[in-house]
Short mmCIF file of C-alpha atoms in Angstrom, two decimals:
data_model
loop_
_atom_site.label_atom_id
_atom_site.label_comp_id
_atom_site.label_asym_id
_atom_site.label_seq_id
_atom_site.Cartn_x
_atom_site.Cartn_y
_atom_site.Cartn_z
CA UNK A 188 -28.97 32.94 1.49
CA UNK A 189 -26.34 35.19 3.39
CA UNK A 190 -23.25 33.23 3.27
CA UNK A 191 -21.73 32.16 6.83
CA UNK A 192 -18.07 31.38 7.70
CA UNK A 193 -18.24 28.04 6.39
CA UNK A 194 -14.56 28.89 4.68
CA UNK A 195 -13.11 28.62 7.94
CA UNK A 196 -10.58 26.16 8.92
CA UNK A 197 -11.47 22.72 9.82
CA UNK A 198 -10.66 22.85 13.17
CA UNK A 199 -12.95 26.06 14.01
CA UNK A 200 -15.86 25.11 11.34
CA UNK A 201 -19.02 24.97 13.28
CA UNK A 202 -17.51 24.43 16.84
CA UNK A 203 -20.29 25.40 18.57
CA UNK A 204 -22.22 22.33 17.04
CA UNK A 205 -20.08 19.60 17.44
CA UNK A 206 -18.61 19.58 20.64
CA UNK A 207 -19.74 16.39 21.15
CA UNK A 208 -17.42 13.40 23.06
CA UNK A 209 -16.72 10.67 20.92
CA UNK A 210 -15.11 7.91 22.40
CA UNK A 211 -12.55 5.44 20.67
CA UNK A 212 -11.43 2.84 21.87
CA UNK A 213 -7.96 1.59 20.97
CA UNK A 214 -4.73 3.65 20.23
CA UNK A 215 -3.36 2.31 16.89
CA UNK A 216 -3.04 3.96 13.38
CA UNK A 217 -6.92 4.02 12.34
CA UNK A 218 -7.44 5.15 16.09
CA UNK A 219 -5.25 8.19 16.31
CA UNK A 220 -5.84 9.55 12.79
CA UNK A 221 -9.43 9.02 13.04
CA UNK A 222 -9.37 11.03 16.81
CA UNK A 223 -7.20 13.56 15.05
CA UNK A 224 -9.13 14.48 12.55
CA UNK A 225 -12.42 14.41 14.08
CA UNK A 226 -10.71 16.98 16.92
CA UNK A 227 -9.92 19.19 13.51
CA UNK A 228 -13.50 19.00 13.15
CA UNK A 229 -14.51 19.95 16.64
CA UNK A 230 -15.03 16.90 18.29
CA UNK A 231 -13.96 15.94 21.95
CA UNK A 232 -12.04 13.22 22.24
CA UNK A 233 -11.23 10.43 24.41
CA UNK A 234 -9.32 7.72 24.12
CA UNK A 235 -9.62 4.30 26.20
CA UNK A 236 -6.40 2.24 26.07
CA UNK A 237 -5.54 -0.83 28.40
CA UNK A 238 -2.24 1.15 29.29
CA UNK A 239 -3.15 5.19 29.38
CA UNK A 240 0.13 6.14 30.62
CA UNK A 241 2.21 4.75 27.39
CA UNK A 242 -0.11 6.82 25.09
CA UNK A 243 2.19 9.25 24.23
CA UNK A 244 1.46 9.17 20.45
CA UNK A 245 -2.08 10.26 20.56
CA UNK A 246 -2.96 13.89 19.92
CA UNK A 247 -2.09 16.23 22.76
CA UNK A 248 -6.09 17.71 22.60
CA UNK A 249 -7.35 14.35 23.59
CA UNK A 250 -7.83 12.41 26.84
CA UNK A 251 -6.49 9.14 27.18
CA UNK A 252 -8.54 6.80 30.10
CA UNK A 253 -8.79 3.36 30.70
CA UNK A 254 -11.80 1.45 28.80
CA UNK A 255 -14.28 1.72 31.49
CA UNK A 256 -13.66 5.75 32.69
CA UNK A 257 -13.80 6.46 28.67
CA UNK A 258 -16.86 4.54 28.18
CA UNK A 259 -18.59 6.60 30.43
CA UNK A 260 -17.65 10.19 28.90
CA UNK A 261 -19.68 9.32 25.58
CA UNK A 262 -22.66 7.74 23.89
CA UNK A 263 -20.46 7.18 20.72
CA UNK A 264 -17.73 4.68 21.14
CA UNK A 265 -15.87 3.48 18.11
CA UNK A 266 -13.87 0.58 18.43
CA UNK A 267 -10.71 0.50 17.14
CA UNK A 268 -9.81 -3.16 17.84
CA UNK A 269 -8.90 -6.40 16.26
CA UNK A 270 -11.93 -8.97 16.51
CA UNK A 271 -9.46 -11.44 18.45
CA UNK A 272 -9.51 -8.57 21.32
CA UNK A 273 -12.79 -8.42 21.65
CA UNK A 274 -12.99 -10.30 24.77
CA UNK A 275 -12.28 -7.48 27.38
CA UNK A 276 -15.97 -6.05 26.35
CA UNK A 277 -17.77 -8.75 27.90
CA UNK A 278 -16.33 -7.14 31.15
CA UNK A 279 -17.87 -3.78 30.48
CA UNK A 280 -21.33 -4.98 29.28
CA UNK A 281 -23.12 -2.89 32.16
CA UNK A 282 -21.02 0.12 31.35
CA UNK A 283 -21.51 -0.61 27.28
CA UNK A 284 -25.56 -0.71 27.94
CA UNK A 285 -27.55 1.55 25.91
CA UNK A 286 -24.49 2.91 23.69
CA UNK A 287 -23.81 3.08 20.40
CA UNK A 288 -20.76 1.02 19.69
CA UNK A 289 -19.35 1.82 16.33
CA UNK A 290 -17.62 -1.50 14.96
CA UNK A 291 -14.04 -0.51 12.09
CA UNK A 292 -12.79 -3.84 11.85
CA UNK A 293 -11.73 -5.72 9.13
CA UNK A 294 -10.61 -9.21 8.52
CA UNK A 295 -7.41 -10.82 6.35
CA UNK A 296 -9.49 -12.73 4.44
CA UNK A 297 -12.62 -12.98 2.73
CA UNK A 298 -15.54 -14.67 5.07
CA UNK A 299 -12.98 -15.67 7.30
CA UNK A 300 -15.38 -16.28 10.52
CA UNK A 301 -19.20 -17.69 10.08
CA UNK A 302 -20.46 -13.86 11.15
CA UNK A 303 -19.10 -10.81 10.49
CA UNK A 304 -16.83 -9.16 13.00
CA UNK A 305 -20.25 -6.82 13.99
CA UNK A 306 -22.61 -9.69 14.76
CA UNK A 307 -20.10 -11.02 16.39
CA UNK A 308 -19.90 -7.73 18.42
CA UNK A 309 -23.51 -7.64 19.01
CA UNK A 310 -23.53 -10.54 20.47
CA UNK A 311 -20.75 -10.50 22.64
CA UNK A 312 -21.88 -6.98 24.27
CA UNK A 313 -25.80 -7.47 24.12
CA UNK A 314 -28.03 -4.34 25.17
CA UNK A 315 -25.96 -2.08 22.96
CA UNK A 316 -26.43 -0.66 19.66
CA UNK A 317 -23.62 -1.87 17.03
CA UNK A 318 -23.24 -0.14 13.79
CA UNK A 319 -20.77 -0.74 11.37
CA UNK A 320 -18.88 2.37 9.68
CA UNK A 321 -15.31 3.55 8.35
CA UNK A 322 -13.66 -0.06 7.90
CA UNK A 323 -13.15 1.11 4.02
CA UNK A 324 -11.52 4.37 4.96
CA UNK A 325 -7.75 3.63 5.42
CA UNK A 326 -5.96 5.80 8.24
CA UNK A 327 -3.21 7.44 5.26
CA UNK A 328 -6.62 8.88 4.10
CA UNK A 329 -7.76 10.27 6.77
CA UNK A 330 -4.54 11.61 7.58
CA UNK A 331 -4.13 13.16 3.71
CA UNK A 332 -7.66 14.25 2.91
CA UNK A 333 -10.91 13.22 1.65
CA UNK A 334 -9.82 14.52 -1.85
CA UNK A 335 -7.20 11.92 -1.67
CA UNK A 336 -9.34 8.72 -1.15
CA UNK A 337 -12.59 7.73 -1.60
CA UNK A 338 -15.53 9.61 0.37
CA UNK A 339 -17.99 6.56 0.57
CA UNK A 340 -18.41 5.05 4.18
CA UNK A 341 -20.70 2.11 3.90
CA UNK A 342 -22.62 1.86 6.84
CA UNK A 343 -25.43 -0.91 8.60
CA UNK A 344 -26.86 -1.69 11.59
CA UNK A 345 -30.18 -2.42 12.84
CA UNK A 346 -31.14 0.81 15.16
CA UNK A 347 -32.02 3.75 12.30
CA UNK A 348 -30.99 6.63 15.36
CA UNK A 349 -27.83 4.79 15.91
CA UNK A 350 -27.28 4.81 12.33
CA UNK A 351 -28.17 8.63 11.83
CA UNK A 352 -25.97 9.23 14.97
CA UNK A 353 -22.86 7.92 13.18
CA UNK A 354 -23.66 9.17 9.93
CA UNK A 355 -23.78 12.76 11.18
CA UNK A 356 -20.77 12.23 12.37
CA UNK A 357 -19.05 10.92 9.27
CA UNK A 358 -20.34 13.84 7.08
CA UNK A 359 -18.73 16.07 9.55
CA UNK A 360 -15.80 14.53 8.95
CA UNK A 361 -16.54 15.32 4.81
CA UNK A 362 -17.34 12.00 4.26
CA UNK A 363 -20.04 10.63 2.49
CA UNK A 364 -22.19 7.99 4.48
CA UNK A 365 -23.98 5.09 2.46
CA UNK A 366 -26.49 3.44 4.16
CA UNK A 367 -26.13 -0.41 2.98
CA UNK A 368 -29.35 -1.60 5.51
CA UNK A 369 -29.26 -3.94 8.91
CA UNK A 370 -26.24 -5.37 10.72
CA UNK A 371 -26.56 -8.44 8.01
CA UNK A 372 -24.71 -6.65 5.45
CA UNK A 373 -21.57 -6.10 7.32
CA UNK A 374 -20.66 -8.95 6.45
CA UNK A 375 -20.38 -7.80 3.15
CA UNK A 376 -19.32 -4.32 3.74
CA UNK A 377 -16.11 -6.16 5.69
CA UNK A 378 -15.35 -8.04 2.31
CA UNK A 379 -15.41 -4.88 0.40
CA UNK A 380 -11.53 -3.65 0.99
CA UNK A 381 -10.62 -7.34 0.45
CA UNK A 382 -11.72 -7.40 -2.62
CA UNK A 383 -9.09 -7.22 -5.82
CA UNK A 384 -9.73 -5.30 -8.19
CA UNK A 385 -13.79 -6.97 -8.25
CA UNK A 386 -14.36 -4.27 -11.14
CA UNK A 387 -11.03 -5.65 -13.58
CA UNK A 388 -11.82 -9.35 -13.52
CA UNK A 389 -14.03 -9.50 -16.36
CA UNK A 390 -11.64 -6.47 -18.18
CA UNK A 391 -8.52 -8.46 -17.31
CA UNK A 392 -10.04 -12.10 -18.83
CA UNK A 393 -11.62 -10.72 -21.41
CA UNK A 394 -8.29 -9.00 -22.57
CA UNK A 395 -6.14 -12.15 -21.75
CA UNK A 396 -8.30 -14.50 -23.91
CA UNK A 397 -7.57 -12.48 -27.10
CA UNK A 398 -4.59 -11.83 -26.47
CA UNK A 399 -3.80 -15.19 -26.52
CA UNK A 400 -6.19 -16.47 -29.26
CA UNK A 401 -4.62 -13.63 -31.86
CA UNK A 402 -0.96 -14.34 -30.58
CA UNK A 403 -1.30 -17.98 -31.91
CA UNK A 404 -3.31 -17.24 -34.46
CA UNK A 405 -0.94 -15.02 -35.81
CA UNK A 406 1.98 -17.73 -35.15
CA UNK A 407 -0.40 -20.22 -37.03
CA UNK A 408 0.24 -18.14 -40.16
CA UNK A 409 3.79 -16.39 -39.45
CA UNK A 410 5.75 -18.67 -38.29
CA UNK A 411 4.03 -22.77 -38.34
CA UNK A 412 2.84 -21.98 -42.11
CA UNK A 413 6.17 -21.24 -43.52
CA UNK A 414 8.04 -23.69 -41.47
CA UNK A 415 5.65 -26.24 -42.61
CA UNK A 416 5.60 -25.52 -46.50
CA UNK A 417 8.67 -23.62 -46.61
CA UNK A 418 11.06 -24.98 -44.40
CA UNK A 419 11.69 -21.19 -42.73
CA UNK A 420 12.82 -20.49 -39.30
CA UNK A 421 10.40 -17.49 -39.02
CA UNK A 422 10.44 -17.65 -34.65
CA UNK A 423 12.36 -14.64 -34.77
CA UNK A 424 8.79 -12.91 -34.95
CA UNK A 425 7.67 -14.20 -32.02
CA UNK A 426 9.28 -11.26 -29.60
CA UNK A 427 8.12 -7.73 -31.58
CA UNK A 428 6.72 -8.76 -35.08
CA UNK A 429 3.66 -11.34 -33.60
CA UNK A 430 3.13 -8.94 -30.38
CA UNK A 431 2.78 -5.94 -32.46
CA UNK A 432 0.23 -7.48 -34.40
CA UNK A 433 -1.46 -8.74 -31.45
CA UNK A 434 -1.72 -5.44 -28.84
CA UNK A 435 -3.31 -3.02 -31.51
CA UNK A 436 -6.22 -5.72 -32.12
CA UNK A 437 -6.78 -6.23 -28.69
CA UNK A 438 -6.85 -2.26 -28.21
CA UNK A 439 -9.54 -1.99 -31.20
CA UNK A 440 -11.65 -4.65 -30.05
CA UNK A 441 -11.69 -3.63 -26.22
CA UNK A 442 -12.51 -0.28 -27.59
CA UNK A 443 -15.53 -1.80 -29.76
CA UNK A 444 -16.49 -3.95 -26.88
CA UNK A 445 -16.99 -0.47 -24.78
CA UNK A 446 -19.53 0.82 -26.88
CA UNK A 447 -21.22 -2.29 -27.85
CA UNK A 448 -23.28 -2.81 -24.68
CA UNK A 449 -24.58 1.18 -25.34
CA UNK A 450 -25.49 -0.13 -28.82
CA UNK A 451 -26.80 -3.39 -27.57
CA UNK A 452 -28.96 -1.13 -24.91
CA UNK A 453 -30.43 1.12 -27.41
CA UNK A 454 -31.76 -2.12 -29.38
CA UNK A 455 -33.42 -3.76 -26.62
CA UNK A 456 -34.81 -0.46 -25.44
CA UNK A 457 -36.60 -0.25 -29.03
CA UNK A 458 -37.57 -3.88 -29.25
CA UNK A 459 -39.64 -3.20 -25.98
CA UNK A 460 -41.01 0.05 -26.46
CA UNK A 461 -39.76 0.49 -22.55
CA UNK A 462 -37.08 1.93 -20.52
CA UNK A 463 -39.14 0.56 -17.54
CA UNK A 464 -37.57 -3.01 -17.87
CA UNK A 465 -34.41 -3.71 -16.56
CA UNK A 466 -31.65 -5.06 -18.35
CA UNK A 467 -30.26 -8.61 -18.37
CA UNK A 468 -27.44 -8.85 -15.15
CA UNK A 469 -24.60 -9.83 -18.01
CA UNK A 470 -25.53 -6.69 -20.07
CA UNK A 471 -25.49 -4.88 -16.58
CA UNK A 472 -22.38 -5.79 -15.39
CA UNK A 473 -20.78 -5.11 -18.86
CA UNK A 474 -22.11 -1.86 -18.33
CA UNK A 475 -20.31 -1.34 -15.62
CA UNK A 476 -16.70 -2.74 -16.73
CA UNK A 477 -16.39 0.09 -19.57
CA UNK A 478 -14.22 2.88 -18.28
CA UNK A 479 -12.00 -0.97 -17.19
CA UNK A 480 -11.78 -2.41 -20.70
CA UNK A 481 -11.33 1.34 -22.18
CA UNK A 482 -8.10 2.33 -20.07
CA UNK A 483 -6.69 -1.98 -20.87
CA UNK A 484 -7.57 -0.80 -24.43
CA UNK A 485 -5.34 2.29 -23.71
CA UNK A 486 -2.57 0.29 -21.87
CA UNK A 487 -2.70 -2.05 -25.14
CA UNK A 488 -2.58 1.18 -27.86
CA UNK A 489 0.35 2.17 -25.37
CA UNK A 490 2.47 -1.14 -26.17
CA UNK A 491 1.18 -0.49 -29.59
CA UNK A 492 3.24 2.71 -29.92
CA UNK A 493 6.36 1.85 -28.35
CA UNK A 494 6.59 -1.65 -30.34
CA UNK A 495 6.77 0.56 -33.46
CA UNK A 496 8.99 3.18 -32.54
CA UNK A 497 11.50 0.07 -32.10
CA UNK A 498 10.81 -1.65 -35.65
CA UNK A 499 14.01 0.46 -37.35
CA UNK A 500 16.45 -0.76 -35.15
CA UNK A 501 15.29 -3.99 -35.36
CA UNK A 502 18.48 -6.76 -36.75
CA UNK A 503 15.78 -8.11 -39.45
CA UNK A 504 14.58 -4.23 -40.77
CA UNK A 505 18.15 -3.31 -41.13
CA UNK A 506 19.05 -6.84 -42.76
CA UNK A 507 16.57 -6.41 -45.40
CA UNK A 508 16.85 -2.49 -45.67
CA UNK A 509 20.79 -2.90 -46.32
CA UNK A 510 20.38 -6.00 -49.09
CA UNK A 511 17.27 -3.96 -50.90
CA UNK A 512 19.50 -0.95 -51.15
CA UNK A 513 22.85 -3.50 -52.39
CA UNK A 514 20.49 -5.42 -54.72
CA UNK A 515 19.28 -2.15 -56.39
CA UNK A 516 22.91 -0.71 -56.57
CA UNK A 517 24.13 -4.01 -58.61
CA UNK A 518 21.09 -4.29 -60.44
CA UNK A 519 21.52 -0.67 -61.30
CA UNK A 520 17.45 -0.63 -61.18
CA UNK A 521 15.21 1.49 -58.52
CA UNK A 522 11.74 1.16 -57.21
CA UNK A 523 9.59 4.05 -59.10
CA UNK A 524 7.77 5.82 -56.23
CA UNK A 525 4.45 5.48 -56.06
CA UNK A 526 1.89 8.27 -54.70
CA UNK A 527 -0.73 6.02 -54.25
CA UNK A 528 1.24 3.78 -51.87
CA UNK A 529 2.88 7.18 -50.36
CA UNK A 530 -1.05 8.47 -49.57
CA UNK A 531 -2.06 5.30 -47.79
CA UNK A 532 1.52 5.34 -45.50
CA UNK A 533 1.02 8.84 -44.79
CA UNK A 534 -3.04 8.16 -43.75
CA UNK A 535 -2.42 5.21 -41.74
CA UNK A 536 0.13 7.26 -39.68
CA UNK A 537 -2.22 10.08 -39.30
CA UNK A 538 -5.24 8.07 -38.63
CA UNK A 539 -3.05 6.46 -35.93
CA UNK A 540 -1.39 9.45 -34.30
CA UNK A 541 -5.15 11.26 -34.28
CA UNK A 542 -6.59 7.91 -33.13
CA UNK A 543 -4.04 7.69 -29.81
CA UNK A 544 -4.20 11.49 -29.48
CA UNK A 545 -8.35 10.99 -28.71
CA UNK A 546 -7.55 7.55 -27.18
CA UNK A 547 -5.25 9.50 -24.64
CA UNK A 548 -7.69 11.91 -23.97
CA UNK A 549 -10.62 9.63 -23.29
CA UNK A 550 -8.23 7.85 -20.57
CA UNK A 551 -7.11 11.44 -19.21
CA UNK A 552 -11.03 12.22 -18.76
CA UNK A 553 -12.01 8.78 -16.84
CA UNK A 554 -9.46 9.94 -14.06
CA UNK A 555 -11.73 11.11 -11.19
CA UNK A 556 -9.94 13.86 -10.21
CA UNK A 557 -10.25 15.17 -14.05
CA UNK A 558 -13.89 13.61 -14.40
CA UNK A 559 -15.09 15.56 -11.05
CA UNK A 560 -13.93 18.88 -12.62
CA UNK A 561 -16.42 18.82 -15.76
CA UNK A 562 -19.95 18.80 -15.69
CA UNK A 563 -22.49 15.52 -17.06
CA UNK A 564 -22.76 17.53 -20.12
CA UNK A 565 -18.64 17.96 -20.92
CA UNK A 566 -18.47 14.30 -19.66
CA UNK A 567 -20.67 13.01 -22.05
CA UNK A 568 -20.10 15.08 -25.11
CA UNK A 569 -15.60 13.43 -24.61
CA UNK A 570 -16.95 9.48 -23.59
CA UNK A 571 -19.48 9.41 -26.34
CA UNK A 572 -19.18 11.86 -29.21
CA UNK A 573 -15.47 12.02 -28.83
CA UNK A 574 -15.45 8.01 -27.76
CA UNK A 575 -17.13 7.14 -31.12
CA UNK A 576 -14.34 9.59 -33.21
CA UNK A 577 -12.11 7.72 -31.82
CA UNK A 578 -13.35 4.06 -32.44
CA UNK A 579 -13.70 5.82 -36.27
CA UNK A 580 -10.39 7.14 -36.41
CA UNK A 581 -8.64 3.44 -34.99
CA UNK A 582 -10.90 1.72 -37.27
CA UNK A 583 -10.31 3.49 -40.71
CA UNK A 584 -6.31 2.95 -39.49
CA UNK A 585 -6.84 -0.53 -39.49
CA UNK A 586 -8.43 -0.25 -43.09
CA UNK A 587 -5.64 1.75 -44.54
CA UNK A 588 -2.81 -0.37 -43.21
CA UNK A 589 -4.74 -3.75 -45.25
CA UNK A 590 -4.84 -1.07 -48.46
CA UNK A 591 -5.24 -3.09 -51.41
CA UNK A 592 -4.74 -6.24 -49.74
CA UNK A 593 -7.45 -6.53 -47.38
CA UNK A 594 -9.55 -9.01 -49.81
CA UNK A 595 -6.68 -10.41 -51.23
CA UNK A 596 -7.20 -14.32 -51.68
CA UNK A 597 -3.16 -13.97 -51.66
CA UNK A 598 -3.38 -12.91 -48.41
CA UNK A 599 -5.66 -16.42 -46.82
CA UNK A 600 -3.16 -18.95 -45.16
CA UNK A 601 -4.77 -22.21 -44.78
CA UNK A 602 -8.44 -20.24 -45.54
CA UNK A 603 -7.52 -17.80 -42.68
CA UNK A 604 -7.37 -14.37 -43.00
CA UNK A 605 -5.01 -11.83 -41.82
CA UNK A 606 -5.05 -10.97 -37.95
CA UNK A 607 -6.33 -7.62 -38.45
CA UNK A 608 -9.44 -8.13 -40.84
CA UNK A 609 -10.59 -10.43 -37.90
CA UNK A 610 -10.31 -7.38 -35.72
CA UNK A 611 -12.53 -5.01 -38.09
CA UNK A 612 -15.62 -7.00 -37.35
CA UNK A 613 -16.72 -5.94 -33.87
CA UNK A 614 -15.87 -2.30 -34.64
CA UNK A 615 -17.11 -2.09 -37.69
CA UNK A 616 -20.65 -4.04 -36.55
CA UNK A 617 -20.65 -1.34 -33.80
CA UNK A 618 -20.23 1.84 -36.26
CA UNK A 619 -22.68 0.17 -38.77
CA UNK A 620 -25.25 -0.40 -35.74
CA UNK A 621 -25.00 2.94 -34.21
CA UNK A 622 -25.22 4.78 -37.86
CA UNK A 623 -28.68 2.81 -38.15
CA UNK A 624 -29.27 4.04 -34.45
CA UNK A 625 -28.59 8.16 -35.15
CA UNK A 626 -30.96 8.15 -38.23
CA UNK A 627 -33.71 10.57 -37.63
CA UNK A 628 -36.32 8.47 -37.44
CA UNK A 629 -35.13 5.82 -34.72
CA UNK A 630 -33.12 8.14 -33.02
CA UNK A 631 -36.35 10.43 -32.24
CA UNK A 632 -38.63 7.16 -31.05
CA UNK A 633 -35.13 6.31 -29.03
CA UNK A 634 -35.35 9.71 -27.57
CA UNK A 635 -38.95 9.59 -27.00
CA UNK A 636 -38.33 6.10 -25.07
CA UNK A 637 -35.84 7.38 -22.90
CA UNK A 638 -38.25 9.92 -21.72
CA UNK A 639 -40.46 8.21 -20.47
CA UNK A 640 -42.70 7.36 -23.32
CA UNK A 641 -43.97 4.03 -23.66
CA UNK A 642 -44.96 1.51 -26.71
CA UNK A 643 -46.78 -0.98 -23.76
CA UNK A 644 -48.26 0.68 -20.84
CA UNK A 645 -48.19 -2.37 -18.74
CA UNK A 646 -44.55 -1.90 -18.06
CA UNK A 647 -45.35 1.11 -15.54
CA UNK A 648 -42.89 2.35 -13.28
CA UNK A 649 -44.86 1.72 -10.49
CA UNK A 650 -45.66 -1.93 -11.70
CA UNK A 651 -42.23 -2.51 -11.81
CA UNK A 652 -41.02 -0.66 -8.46
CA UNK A 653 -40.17 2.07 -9.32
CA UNK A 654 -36.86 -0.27 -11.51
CA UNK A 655 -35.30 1.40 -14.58
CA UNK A 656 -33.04 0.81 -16.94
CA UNK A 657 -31.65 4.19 -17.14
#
């Protein structure tokens, strides 16, 4: 194809296409920055504000009117306007008739009328056609860039041309338009930025519940234990000593948990010969919270490091350093060294410093402005292959640092065992599974499966609409 002057600036980039009027109604933020950068894109403009001659804010290219001589310059008017001010429209329902009235609104809380702000504009202005775009774009990012915000404009409304209308428009504006169906889903496209975090709760509870089930755990056997047969005030642990113990278990078990569903996937794929069959909505949905409990596991591994970079200075390390060094000088007697115990220090450090380094790098690669410059192929070889080195790497460091003891009956405290051989049996299940998986054997029928081939024909694709658990 011969290549056109598509490099040009925005505001010159296929002019002679889109001098279209758009119309917007209202003068705020969203309003301005929305008219100025559709007039980078080539747009005509025109404002309709209840006082035109205080406008002086808007962008010198556009003409400000009042609502009724705007109105009639465009087919496309995009209201700019808090639901509560709806009520002037009723007085321009003749003028409204027939046009495409483009609804932005949001609300401050979550189903906070019985309709959404839409309907409600349907209704009030009957005869037009109300669509409902751009109320998750935020006026700072139309003002900064696409790059710098999300490109996704959900969009719904019950005329299709109305629809394709605005969603020509919001591609010129590089924006990406997703059509979410009729005018009944605005009500949930106007929960959407209202919303917090809906993609961390699980993540966030998940990561709070072991937290705090290892945290007393570990002050079951650290500091109740000796208290309790001892007599020993041992809550000095409770600040570094308990939390140290308790942030890298909940980093290696978040990171377990993320490749678990893949695992868990891969065996229900095999057990029904399909790919054709969807998966249960829990497995689904944990699916979907992965790159959430990997970058908690991250913040976790984080805490991890810089609660052991303070253990020297610590009043208790320095007690006991300074008394082992005066015992040995009175005693005249010295510890022999040991190379065994020197190999297992050394490989538990290394294990963890290689273990963070790939931890660090799976976070780096989640970050969309990283993960959009790699291809599916890049992306897949550092979230899996590296993902699972990783997982390895953090596990065997967990191994090394029980040594000898990790089967010690020494080591049970009221029949419990240490914190950290608790934490070794999701990751090590996971490693164990997915070794079974990668055999040559079920890995090829895996392959074969998610292919296309089936064990059961009756689970078609078009039995099943066309639903897949890709």
């Amino acid at each position: 194809m011969e290549k056109t002057s598509t490099d040009a600036s925005p505001l010159t980039m296929h002019s002679s296409e889109k001098q279209e009027t758009v119309c917007i109604f209202g003068t705020g933020d969203f309003g301005r920055s929305l008219g100025l950068k559709m007039l980078q894109c080539g747009y005509s403009i025109v404002f309709g504000s209840r006082t035109p001659g205080m406008s002086s804010l808007l962008p010198s290219d556009a003409e400000v009117m009042s609502y009724s001589d705007a109105a009639q310059k465009s087919d496309i008017i995009i209201i700019t306007i808090h639901r509560e001010h709806y009520d002037f429209l009723t007085e321009l329902t003749e003028v409204l008739k027939g046009k495409i009235l483009v609804d932005v609104s949001n609300n401050l809380k979550i189903n906070q009328y019985p309709e959404s702000n839409a309907e409600y504009l349907a209704q009030l202005v009957p005869g037009t056609h109300v669509v409902k775009a751009f109320n998750t774009i935020s006026a700072w990012a139309l003002q900064s860039g696409a790059l710098d915000a999300s490109r996704q404009v959900f969009i719904c409304g019950n005329d299709s041309k109305a629809k394709q209308r605005v969603m020509d428009v919001v591609r010129s504006l590089g924006l990406t338009p997703l059509d979410k169906g009729s005018l009944m889903a605005a009500n949930e496209i106007e929960n959407y930025p209202l919303q917090l975090f809906p993609m961390w709760r699980f993540p966030f509870y998940l990561s709070a519940v072991l937290c705090v089930f290892f945290f007393f755990y570990c002050v079951i056997r650290e500091v109740i234990y000796p208290y309790v047969y001892e007599k020993r005030d041992r809550t000095f642990r409770l600040p570094i000593s308990i939390p140290n113990r308790v942030f890298p278990i909940a980093a290696l078990t978040l990171l377990a948990l993320v490749y678990l569903p893949g695992v868990v996937a891969a065996i229900l794929q095999l057990y029904r010969g399909t790919k054709y069959r969807r998966f249960p909505d829990w497995l689904d949905h944990w699916m979907l919270c992965r790159k959430q409990l990997g970058l908690i596991a991250l913040g976790f591994a984080f805490l991890h490091v810089l609660y052991t970079l303070v253990i020297p200075i610590r009043y208790y390390v320095r007690w006991t350093s300074n008394n082992r060094t005066i015992t040995q000088v009175i005693t005249k007697k010295e510890n022999p060294f040991s190379t065994t115990n020197s190999w297992l220090s050394d490989s538990y450090i290394a294990l963890g410093m290689l273990g963070f380094f790939l931890f660090v790098v799976l976070g780096i690669t989640s970050l969309p402005s990283v993960s959009n410059m790699v291809n599916w192929r890049e992306f897949r070889f550092v979230q899996s292959k590296l993902g699972y080195l990783t997982l390895i790497l953090c596990t065997a460091h967990t191994l090394v640092y029980g040594g000898k003891r990790f089967l010690n009956p020494s080591n049970l405290v009221w029949y419990l065992p240490s914190a950290y051989v608790i934490a070794l049996i999701i990751p090590c299940t996971v490693l164990v599974i997915k070794f079974i998986l990668i055999l040559p054997c079920i890995d090829k029928t895996l392959m074969r499966i998610r292919q296309g081939w089936e064990r059961n024909p009756k689970y078609s694709e078009s039995s099943l609409n066309g639903k897949t658990d890709i």
